[in-house]
mmCIF file of C-alpha atoms in Angstrom:
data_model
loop_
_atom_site.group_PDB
_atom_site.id
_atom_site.type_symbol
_atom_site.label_atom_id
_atom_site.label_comp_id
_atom_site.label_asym_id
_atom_site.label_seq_id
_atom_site.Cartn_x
_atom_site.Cartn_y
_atom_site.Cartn_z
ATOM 1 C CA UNK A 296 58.401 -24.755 -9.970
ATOM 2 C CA UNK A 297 54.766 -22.595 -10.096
ATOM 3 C CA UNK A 298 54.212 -24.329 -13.400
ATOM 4 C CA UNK A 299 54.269 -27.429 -11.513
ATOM 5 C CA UNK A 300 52.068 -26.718 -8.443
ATOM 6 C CA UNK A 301 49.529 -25.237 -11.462
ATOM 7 C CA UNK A 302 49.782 -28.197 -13.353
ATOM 8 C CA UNK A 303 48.790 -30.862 -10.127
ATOM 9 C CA UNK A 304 45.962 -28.332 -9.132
ATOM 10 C CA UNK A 305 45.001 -28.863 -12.408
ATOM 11 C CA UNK A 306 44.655 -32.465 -12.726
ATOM 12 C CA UNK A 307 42.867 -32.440 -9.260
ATOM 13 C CA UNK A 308 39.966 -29.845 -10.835
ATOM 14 C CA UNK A 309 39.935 -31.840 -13.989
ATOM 15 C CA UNK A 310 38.877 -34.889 -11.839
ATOM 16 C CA UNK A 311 36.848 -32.808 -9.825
ATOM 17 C CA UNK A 312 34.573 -31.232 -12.429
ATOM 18 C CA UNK A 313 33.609 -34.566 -13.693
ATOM 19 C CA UNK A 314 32.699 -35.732 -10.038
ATOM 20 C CA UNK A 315 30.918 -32.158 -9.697
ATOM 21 C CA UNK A 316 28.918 -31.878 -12.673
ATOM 22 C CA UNK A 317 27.008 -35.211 -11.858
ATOM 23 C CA UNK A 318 23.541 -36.392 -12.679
ATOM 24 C CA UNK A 319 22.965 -38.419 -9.844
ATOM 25 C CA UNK A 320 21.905 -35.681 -7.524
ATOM 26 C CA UNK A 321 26.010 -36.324 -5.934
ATOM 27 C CA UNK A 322 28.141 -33.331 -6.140
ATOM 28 C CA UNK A 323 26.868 -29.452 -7.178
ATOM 29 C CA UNK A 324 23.215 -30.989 -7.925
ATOM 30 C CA UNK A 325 23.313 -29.487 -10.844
ATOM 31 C CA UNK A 326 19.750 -30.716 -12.603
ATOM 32 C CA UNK A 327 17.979 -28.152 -10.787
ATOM 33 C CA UNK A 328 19.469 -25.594 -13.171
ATOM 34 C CA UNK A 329 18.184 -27.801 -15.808
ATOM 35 C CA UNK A 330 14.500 -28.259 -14.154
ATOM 36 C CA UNK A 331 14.205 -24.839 -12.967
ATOM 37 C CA UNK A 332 14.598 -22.033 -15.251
ATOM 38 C CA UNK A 333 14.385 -19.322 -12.146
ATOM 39 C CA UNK A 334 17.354 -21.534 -10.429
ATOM 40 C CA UNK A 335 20.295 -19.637 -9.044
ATOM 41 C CA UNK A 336 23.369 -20.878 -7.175
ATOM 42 C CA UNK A 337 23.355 -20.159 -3.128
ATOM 43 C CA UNK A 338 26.786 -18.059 -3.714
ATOM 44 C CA UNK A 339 24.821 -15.979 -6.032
ATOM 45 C CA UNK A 340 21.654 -15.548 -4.333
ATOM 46 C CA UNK A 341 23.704 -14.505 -1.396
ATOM 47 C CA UNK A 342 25.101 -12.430 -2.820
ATOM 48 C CA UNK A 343 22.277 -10.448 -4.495
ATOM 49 C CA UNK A 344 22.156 -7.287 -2.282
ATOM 50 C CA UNK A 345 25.856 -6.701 -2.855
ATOM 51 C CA UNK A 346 25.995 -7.636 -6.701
ATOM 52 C CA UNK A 347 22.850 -5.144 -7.618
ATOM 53 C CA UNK A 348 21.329 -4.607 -10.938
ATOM 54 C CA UNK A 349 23.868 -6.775 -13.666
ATOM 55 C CA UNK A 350 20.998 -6.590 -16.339
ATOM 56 C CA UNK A 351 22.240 -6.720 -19.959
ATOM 57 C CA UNK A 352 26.133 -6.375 -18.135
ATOM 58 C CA UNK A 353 29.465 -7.727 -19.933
ATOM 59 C CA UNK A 354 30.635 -10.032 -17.571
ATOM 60 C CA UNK A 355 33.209 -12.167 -16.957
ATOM 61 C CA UNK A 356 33.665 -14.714 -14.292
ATOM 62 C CA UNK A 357 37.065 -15.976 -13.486
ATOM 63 C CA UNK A 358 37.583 -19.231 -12.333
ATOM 64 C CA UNK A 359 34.428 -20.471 -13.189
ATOM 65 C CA UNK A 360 34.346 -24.071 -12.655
ATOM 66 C CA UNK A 361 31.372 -25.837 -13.703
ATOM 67 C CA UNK A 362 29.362 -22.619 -14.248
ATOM 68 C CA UNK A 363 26.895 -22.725 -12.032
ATOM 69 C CA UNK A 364 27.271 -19.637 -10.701
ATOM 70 C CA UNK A 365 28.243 -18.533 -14.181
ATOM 71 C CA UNK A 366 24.976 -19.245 -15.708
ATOM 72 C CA UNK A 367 23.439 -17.287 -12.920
ATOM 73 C CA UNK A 368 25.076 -14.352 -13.696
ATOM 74 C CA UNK A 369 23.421 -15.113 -16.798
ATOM 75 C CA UNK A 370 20.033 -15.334 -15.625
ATOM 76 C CA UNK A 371 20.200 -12.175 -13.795
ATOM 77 C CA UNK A 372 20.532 -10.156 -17.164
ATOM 78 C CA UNK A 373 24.516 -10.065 -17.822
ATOM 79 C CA UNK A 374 26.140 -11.276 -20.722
ATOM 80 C CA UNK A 375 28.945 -13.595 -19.308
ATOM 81 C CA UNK A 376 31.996 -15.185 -20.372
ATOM 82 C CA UNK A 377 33.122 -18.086 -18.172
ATOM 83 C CA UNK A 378 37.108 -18.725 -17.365
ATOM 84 C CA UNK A 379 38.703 -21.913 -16.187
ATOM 85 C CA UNK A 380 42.140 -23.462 -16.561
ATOM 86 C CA UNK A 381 40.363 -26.855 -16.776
ATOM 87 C CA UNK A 382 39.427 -28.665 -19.745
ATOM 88 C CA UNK A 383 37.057 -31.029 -18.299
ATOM 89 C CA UNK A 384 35.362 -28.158 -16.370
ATOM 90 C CA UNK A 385 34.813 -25.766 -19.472
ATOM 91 C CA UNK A 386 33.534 -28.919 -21.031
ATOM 92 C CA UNK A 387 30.789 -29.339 -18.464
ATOM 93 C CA UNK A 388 29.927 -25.509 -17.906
ATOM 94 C CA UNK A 389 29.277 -25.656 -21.527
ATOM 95 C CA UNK A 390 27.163 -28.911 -21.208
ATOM 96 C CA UNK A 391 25.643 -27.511 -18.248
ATOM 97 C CA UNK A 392 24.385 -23.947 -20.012
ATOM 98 C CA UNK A 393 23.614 -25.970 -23.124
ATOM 99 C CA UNK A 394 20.766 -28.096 -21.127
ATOM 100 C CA UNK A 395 19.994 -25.140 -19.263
ATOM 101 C CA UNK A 396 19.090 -23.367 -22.367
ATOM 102 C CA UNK A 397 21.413 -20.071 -21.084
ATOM 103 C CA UNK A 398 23.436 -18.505 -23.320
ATOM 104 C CA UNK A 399 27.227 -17.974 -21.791
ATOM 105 C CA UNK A 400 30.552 -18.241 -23.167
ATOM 106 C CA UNK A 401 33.504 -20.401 -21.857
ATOM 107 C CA UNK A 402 37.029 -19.846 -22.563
ATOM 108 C CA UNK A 403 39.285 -22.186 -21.110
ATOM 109 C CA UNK A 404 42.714 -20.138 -19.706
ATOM 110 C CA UNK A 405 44.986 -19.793 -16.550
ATOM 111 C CA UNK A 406 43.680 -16.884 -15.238
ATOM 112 C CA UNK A 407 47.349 -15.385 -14.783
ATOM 113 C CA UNK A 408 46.432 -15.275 -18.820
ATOM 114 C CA UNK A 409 42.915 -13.886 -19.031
ATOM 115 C CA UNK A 410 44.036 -10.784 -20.317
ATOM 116 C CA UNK A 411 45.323 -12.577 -23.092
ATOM 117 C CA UNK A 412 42.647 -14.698 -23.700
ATOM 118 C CA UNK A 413 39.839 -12.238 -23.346
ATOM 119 C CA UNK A 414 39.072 -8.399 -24.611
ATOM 120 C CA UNK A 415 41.161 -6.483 -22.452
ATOM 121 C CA UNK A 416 39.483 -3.662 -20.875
ATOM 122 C CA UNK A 417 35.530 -4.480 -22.107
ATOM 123 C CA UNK A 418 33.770 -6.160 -19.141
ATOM 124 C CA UNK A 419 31.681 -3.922 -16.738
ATOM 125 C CA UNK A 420 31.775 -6.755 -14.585
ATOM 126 C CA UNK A 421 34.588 -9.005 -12.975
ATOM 127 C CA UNK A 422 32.866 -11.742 -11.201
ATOM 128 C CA UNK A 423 34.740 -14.032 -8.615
ATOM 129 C CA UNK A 424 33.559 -16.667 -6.555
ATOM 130 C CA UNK A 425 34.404 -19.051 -3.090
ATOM 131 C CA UNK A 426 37.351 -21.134 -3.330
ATOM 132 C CA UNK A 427 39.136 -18.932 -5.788
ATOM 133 C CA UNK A 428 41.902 -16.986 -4.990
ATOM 134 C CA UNK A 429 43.809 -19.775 -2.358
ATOM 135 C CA UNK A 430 45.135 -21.449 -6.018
ATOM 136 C CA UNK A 431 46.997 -18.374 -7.266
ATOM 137 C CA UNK A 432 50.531 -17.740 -5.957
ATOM 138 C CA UNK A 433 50.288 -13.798 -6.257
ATOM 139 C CA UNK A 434 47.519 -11.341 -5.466
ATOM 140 C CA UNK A 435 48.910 -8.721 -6.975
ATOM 141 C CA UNK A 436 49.075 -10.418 -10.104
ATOM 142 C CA UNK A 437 45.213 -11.220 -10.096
ATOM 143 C CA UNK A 438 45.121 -7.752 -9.233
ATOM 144 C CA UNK A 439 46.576 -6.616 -12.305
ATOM 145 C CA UNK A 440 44.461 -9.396 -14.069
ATOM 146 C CA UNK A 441 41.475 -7.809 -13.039
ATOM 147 C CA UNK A 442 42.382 -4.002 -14.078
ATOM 148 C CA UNK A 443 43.080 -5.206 -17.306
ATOM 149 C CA UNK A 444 39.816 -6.829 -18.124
ATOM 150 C CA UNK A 445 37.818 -4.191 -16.600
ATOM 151 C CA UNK A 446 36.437 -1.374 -18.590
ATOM 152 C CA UNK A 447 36.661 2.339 -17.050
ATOM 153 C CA UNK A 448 33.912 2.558 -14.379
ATOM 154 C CA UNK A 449 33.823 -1.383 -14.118
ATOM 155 C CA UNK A 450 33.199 -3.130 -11.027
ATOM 156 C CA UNK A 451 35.026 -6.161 -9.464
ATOM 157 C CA UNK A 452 33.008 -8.722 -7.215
ATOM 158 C CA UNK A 453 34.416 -11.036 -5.450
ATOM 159 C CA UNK A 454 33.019 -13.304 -2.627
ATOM 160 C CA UNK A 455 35.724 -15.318 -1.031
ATOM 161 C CA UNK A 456 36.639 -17.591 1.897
ATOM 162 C CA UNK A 457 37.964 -15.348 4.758
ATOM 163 C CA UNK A 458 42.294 -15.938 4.896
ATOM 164 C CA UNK A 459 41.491 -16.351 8.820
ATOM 165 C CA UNK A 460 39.255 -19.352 8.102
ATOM 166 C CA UNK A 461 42.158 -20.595 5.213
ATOM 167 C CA UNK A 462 44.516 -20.367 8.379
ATOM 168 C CA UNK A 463 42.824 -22.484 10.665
ATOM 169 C CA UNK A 464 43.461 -26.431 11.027
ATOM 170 C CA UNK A 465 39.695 -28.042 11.223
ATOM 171 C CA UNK A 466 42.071 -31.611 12.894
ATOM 172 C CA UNK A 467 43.104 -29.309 16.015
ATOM 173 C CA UNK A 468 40.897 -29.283 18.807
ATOM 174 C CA UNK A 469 39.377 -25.776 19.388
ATOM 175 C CA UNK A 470 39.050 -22.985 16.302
ATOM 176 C CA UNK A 471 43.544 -22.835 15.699
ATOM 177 C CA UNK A 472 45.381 -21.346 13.765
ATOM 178 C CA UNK A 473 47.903 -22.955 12.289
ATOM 179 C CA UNK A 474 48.817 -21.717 9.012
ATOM 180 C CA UNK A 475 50.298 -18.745 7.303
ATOM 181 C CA UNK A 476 47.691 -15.685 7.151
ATOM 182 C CA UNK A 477 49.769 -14.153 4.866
ATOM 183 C CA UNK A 478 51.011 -15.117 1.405
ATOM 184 C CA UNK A 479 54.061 -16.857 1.005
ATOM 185 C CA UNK A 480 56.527 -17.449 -1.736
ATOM 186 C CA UNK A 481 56.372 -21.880 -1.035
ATOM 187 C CA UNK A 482 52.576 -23.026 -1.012
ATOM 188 C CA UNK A 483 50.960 -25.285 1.337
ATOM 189 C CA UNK A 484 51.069 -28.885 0.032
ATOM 190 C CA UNK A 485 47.858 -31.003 0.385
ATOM 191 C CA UNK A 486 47.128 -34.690 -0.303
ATOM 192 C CA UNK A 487 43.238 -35.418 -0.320
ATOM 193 C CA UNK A 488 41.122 -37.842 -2.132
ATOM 194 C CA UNK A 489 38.164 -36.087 -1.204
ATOM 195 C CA UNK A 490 36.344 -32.626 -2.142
ATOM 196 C CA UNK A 491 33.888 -30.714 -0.328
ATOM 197 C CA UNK A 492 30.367 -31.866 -1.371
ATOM 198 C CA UNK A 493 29.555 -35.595 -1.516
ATOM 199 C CA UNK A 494 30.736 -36.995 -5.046
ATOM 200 C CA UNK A 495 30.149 -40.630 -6.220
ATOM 201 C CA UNK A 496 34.258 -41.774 -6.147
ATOM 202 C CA UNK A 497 37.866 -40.735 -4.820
ATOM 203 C CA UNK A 498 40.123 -38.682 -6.589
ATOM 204 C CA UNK A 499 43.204 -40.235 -8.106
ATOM 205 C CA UNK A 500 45.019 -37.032 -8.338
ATOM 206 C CA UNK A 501 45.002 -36.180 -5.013
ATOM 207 C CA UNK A 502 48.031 -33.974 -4.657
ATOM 208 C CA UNK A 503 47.238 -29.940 -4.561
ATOM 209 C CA UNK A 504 48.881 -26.529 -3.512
ATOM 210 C CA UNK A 505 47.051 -23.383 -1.864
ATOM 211 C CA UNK A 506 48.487 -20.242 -1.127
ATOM 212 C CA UNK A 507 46.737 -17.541 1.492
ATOM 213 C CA UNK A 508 46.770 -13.603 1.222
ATOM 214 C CA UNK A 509 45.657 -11.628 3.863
ATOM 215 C CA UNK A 510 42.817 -9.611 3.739
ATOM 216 C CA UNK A 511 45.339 -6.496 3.489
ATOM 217 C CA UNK A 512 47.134 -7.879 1.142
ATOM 218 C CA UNK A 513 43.930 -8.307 -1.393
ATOM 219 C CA UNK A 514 43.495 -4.820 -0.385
ATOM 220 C CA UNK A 515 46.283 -3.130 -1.341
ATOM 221 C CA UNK A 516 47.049 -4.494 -4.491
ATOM 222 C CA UNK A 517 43.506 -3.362 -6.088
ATOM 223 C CA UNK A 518 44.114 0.348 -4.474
ATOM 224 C CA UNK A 519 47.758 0.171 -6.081
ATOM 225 C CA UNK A 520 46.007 -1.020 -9.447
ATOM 226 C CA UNK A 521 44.239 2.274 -8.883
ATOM 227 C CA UNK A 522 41.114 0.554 -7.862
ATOM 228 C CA UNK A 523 38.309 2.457 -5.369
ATOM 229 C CA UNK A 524 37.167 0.161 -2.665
ATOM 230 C CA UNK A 525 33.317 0.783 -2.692
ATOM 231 C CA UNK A 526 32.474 -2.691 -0.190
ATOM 232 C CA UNK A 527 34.695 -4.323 2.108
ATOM 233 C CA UNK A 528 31.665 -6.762 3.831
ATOM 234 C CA UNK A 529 32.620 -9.756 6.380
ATOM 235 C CA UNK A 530 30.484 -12.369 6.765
ATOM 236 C CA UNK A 531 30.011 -15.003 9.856
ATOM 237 C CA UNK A 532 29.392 -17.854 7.129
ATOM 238 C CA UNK A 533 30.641 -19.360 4.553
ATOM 239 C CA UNK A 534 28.443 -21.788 1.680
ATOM 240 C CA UNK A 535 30.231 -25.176 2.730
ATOM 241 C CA UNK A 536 31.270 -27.089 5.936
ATOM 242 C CA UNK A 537 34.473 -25.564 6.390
ATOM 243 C CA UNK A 538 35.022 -27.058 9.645
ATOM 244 C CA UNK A 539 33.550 -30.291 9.870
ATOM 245 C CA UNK A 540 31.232 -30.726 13.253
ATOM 246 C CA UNK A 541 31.082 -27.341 14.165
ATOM 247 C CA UNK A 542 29.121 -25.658 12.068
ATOM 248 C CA UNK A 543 25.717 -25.554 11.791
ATOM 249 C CA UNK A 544 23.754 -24.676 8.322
ATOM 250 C CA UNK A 545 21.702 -22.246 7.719
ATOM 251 C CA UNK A 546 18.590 -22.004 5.731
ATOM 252 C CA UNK A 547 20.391 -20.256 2.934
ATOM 253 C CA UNK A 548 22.552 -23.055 2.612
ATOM 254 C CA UNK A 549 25.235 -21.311 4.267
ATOM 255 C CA UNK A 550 27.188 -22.469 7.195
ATOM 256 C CA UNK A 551 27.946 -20.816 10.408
ATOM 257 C CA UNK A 552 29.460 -21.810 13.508
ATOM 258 C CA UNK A 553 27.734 -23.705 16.074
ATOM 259 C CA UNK A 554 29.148 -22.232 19.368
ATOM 260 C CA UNK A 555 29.315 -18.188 19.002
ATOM 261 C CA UNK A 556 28.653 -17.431 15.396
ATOM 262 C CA UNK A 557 29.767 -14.489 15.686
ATOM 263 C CA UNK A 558 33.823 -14.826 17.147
ATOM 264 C CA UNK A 559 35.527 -15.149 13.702
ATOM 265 C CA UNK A 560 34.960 -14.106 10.087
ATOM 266 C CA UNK A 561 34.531 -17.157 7.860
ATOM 267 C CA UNK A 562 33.925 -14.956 4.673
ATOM 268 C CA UNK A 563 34.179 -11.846 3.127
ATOM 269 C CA UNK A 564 32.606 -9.310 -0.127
ATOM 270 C CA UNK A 565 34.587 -7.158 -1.946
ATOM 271 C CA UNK A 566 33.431 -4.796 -4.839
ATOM 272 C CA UNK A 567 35.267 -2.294 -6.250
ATOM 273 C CA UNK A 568 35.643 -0.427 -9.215
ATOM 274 C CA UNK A 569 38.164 0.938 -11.783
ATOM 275 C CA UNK A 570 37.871 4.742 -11.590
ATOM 276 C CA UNK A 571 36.929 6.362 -15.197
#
């Protein structure tokens, strides 16, 4: 039944790449990357103080979408391969570094197979982004993912939506939780025409399926992979509206609550690195 969850998520993120990768100034905005050559994606630049020195770098970034903040990897020095399960989306990272003049690599994979699909065991770098981990069904087999592509003395970033922010319901009055914090076998079923930047039509394939894990969770199963945690960083933003009309952004293009900013954690950093 996985298969089948994967498979709708995946027709959703086909649609959505399209919508995402437009010229029209609708969705990631992506001709900046084309018109500036010094351009990097918010996530990124947030990012930068964590990340550190990736200069010449073998990265990989897993779930890559449309590559935007692929191809800033790219312009920070690493050499990067991109990862997506979508076709349409490895189409328009490619398009995207093409016009961009970057050179990265795109490889299009579940990334419950990068490990097959990619050098096992040759990237200093594992790179993950927002809005990642809530479509896999099992942290601890990203976990092993990740140990796998990593060489010895690699490092693992990941900047991710906080599972207490995945757990609240943005209809209920108040900030309410209302779903589970920790993983579960059954995902949550969601059926949305939208996405969450302004594109120029609805989606037609509208049903999806999330699963949380709890911070602990992500935790322990990189310290069982024999992992070290080097960062564990919360953050009291997040680089979308996660809860529509109560959230206020932020020069950085990050969002933060409104009313006291500083009550919940809406994201969270993690690097750490496989031991030599």
């Amino acid at each position: 039944m996985t298969s089948d969850y994967i498979d709708a998520n995946r027709a959703n993120w086909d649609e959505r790449a399209t919508l995402h990768a437009a010229r029209d100034g609708s969705g990631y905005g992506v001709q900046r990357y084309v018109e500036d050559s010094a351009a990097l994606s918010d996530v990124v630049r947030f990012d930068l103080p964590l990340l550190g020195d990736i200069a010449g770098k073998r990265a990989v970034h897993l779930q890559c979408h449309i590559g935007t903040d692929t191809l800033s990897l790219a312009r920070l020095g690493a050499r990067v391969t991109g990862l997506d399960f979508s076709e349409n989306a490895v189409a328009e990272a490619r398009r995207l570094a093409d016009e961009a003049g970057v050179q990265v690599d795109f490889v299009r994979s579940d990334v419950r197979r990068a490990a097959e699909a990619l050098p096992r065991g040759e990237f200093d770098l594992v790179y993950t982004g927002i809005g990642a981990l809530c479509w896999l069904p099992s942290i601890t087999e990203w976990a092993g993912v990740v140990t796998e592509l990593l060489a010895p003395g690699g490092t693992l970033h990941i900047r991710e939506g906080h599972p207490v922010l995945w757990a609240m319901n943005e209809d209920l009055p108040g900030l309410t939780l209302a779903f589970p914090y920790f993983e579960q076998t059954a995902p949550l079923e969601w059926d949305d025409d939208s996405t969450y930047v302004a594109v120029s039509a609805p989606l037609t394939s509208t049903k999806t399926y999330e699963w949380n894990h709890g911070l602990g969770e992500i935790v322990t199963a990189l310290l069982e992979r024999g992992l070290r945690l080097d960062a564990l960083v919360e953050h009291d933003s997040v680089p979308w509206e996660a809860l529509p009309g109560r959230m206020t952004e932020r020069p950085n293009g990050e969002f933060a609550l409104t009313e006291q900013p500083s009550v919940m954690p809406l994201s969270y950093t993690i690097r750490a690195t496989k031991v030599a």
